[in-house]
XYZ file of C-alpha atoms in Angstrom:
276
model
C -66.723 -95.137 6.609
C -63.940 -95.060 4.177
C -60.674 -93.087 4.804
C -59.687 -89.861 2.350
C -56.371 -89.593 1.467
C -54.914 -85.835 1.310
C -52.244 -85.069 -0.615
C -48.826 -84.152 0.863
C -48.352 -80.517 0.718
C -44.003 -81.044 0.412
C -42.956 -80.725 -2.922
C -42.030 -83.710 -4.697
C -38.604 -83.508 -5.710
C -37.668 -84.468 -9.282
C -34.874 -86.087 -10.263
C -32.100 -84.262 -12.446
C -30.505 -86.495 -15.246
C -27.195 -87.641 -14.083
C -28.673 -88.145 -10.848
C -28.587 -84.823 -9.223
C -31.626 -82.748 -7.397
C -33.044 -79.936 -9.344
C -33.416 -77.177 -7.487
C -36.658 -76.136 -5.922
C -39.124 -74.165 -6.567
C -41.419 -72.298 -3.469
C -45.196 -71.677 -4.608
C -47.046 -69.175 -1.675
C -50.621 -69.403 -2.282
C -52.499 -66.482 -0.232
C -56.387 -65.946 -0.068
C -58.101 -63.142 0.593
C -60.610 -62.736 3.639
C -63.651 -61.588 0.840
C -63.712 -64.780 -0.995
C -61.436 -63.109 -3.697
C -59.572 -64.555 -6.064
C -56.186 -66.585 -4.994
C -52.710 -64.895 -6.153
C -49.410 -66.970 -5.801
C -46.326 -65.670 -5.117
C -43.113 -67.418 -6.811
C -39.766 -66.909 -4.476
C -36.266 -67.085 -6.142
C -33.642 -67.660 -3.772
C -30.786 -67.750 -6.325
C -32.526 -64.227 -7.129
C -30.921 -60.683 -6.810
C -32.643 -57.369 -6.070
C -32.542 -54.401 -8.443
C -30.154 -51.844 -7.551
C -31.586 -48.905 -6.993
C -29.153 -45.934 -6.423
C -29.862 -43.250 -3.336
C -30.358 -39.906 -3.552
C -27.162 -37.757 -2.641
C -28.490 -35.768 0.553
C -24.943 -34.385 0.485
C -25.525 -31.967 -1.900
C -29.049 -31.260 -0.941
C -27.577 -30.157 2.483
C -25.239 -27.751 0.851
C -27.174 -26.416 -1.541
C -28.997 -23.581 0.610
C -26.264 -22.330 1.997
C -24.057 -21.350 -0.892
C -26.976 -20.035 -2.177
C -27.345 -17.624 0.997
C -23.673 -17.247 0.814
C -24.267 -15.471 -2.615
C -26.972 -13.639 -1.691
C -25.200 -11.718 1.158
C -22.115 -10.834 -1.026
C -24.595 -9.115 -3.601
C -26.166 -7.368 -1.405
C -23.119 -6.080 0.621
C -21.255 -5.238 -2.868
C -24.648 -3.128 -3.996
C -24.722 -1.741 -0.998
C -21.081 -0.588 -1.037
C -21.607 0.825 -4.857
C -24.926 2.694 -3.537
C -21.920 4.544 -0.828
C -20.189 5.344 -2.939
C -22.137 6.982 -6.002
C -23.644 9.100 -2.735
C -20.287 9.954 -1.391
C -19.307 10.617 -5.334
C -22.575 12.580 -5.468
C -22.225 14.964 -2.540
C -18.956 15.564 -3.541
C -19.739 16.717 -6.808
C -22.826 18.899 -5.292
C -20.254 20.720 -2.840
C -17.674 21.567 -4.851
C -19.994 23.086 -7.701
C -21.705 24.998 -5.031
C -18.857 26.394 -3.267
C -15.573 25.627 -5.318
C -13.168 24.732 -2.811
C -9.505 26.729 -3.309
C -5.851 25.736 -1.869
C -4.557 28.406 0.529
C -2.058 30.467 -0.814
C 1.312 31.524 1.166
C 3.487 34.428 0.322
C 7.317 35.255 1.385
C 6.886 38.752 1.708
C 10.623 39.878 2.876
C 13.611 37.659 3.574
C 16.208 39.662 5.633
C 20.018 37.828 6.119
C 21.495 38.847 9.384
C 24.603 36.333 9.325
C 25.249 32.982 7.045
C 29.087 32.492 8.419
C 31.158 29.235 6.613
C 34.785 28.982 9.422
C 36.880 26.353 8.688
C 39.922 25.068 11.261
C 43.004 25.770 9.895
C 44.074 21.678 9.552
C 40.599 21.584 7.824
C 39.121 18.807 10.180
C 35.966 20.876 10.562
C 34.209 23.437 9.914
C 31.139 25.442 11.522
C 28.527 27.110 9.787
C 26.563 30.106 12.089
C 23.313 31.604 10.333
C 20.402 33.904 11.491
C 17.804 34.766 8.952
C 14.491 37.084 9.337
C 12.072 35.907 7.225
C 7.985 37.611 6.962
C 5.267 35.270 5.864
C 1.707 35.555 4.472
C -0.896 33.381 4.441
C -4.299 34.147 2.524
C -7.476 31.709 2.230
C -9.329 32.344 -1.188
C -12.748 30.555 -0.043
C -15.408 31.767 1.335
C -17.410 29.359 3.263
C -14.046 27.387 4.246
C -12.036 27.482 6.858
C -8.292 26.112 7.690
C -6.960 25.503 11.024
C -3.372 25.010 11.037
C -0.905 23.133 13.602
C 2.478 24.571 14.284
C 4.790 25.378 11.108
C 8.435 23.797 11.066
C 9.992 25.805 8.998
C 13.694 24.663 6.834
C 16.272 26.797 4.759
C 18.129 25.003 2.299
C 20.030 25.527 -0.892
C 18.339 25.211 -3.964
C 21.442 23.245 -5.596
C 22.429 20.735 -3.057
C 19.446 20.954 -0.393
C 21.886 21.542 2.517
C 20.495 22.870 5.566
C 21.181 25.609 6.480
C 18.809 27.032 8.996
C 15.441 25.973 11.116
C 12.220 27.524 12.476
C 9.492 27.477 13.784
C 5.930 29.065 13.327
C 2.754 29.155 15.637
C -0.587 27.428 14.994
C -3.388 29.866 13.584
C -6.759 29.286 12.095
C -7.511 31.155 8.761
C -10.957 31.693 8.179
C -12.763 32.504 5.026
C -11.523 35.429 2.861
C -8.739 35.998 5.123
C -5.033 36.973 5.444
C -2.793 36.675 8.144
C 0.936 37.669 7.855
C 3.705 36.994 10.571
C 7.017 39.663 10.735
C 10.068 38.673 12.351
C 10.133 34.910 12.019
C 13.584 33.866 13.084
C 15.196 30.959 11.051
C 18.906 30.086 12.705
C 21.366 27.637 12.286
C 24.796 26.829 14.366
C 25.928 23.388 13.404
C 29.144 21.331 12.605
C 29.204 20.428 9.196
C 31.069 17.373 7.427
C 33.732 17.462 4.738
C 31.089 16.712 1.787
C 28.396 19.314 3.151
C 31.229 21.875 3.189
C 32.271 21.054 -0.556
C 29.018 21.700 -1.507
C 27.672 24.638 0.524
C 31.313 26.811 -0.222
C 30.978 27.079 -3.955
C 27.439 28.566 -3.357
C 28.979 31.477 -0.875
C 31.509 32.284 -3.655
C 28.523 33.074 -6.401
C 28.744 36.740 -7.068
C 25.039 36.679 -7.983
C 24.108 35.417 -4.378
C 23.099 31.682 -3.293
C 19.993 29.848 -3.974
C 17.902 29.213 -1.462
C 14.571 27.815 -0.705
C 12.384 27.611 1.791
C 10.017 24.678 2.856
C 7.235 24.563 5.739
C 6.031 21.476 6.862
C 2.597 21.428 9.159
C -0.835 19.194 9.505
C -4.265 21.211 8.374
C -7.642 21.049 8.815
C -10.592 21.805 6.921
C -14.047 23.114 8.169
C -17.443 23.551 5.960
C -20.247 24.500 8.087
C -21.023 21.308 10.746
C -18.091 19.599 8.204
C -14.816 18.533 9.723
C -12.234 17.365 7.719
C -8.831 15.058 9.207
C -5.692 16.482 9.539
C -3.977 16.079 6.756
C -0.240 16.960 6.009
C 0.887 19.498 3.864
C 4.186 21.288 2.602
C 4.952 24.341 1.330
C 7.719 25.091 -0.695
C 9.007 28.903 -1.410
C 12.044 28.912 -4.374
C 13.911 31.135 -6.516
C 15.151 32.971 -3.349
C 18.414 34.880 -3.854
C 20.183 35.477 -0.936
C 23.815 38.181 -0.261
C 26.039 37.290 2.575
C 26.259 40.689 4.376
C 29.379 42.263 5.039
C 29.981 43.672 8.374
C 26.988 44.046 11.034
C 24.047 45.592 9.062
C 22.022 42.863 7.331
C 21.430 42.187 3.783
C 17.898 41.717 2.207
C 17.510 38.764 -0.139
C 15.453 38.989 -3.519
C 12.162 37.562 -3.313
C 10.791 39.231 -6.068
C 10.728 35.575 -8.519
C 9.883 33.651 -5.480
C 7.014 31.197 -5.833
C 5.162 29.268 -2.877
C 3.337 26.220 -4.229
C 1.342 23.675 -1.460
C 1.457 20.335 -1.891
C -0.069 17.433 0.359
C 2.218 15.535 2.119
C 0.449 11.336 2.935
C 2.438 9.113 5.040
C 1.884 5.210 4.341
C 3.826 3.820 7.369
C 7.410 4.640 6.781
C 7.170 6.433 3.280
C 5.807 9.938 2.994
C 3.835 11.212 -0.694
């Protein structure tokens, strides 16, 4: 029986010129189970894969929630615009409705019972003794409003140079709608050392033969009631000028001219230390 003689399956190496190997060449021959046809497979070592360049998952990741991020401030700046226009709204609705007036305050009588300037005689200081009578009115134009007011602190100054010359006080009241209330005998008094530059300006003011400026401002915190509607307190001032006021000679007192005084209300807002 005669021997066969297989083939070696090594590749045969061939001979480069110059005496060097060339380099080799891997063939993978597979076959498939079903009698298919036979595919080979050539394998490169010296060979480099394609780079293929990953996705950034970073900015996936980030993606939904700047979106929701956005989305929320929208939605809370609508929502704050919707306020608003309703607040701006309502407003507009209640003041057409029932037209909302300032109180108004009248100084009815101011009465001058003793405004006293004594000097030492080496001038080192000087002492200023006042006691004023003073009747007030207070009148609320609206009427389905309401003010309830805290406790007046009433000042008497000079119209020129703002010294002080007197202080008072006057009680809390509540003024409902369409009504007046008027206080008599409010007593405004003074008794205070005064310094060389307060003198200076408060004597050429006694001297006027046509009386001394003065003015009168009222400082107290309000409130405002519509219906079930409460307001804050807010600050207010009011401010009576054009006041012309007669020292009186001997013991009888002398009446001041009111007749051009004017009482004007302004609100008074404190932000921290400064007051509007």
């Amino acid at each position: 029986m005669a021997d066969k003689v297989f083939p070696s399956s090594k590749p045969t190496a061939t001979a480069a010129p110059g005496g060097a190997a060339a380099p080799t060449t891997t063939t993978t021959t597979s076959t498939t189970t079903n009698g298919g046809t036979t595919k080979s497979h050539l394998i490169n070592p010296t060979a480099r894969l394609p780079y293929r360049p990953q996705p950034h998952n970073r900015r996936r990741n980030y993606r939904p929630r700047r979106n929701y991020c956005c989305c929320c401030c929208f939605w809370i700046i609508l929502i704050v615009l919707v306020l608003a226009l309703l607040v701006a709204i309502t407003g507009t609705v209640l003041y057409v409705l029932y037209r909302p007036h300032r109180p108004s305050f009248t100084l009815a009588s101011l009465r001058i019972h003793r405004l006293k300037l004594k000097t030492a005689a080496d001038s080192s200081s000087s002492h200023l003794s006042t006691l004023f009578n003073l009747t007030l009115s207070s009148k609320n134009p609206n009427s389905h409003l309401s003010f309830s007011y805290d406790p007046f602190v009433i000042s008497c100054v000079t119209s020129n140079g703002d010294v002080l010359i007197g202080n008072g006080t006057l009680p809390a009241f509540v003024s409902d709608g369409k009504d007046e209330s008027t206080f008599r005998g409010v007593t405004v008094a003074s008794s205070s050392d005064l310094d060389a530059e307060t003198v200076n300006n408060l004597r050429p003011e006694l001297k006027k033969g046509n009386g001394v400026s003065l003015k009168v401002e009222m400082d107290t915190k309000v409130t405002a009631k519509m219906g079930g509607l409460k307001s804050k307190k807010v600050g207010i001032r009011v401010t009576c000028d054009g006041i012309k006021g007669v020292v009186p000679k001997g013991k009888s007192p002398a009446a001041a001219n009111v007749s051009g005084a004017k009482c004007k209300v302004d609100l008074r807002i404190k932000i921290w230390k400064w007051t509007f």
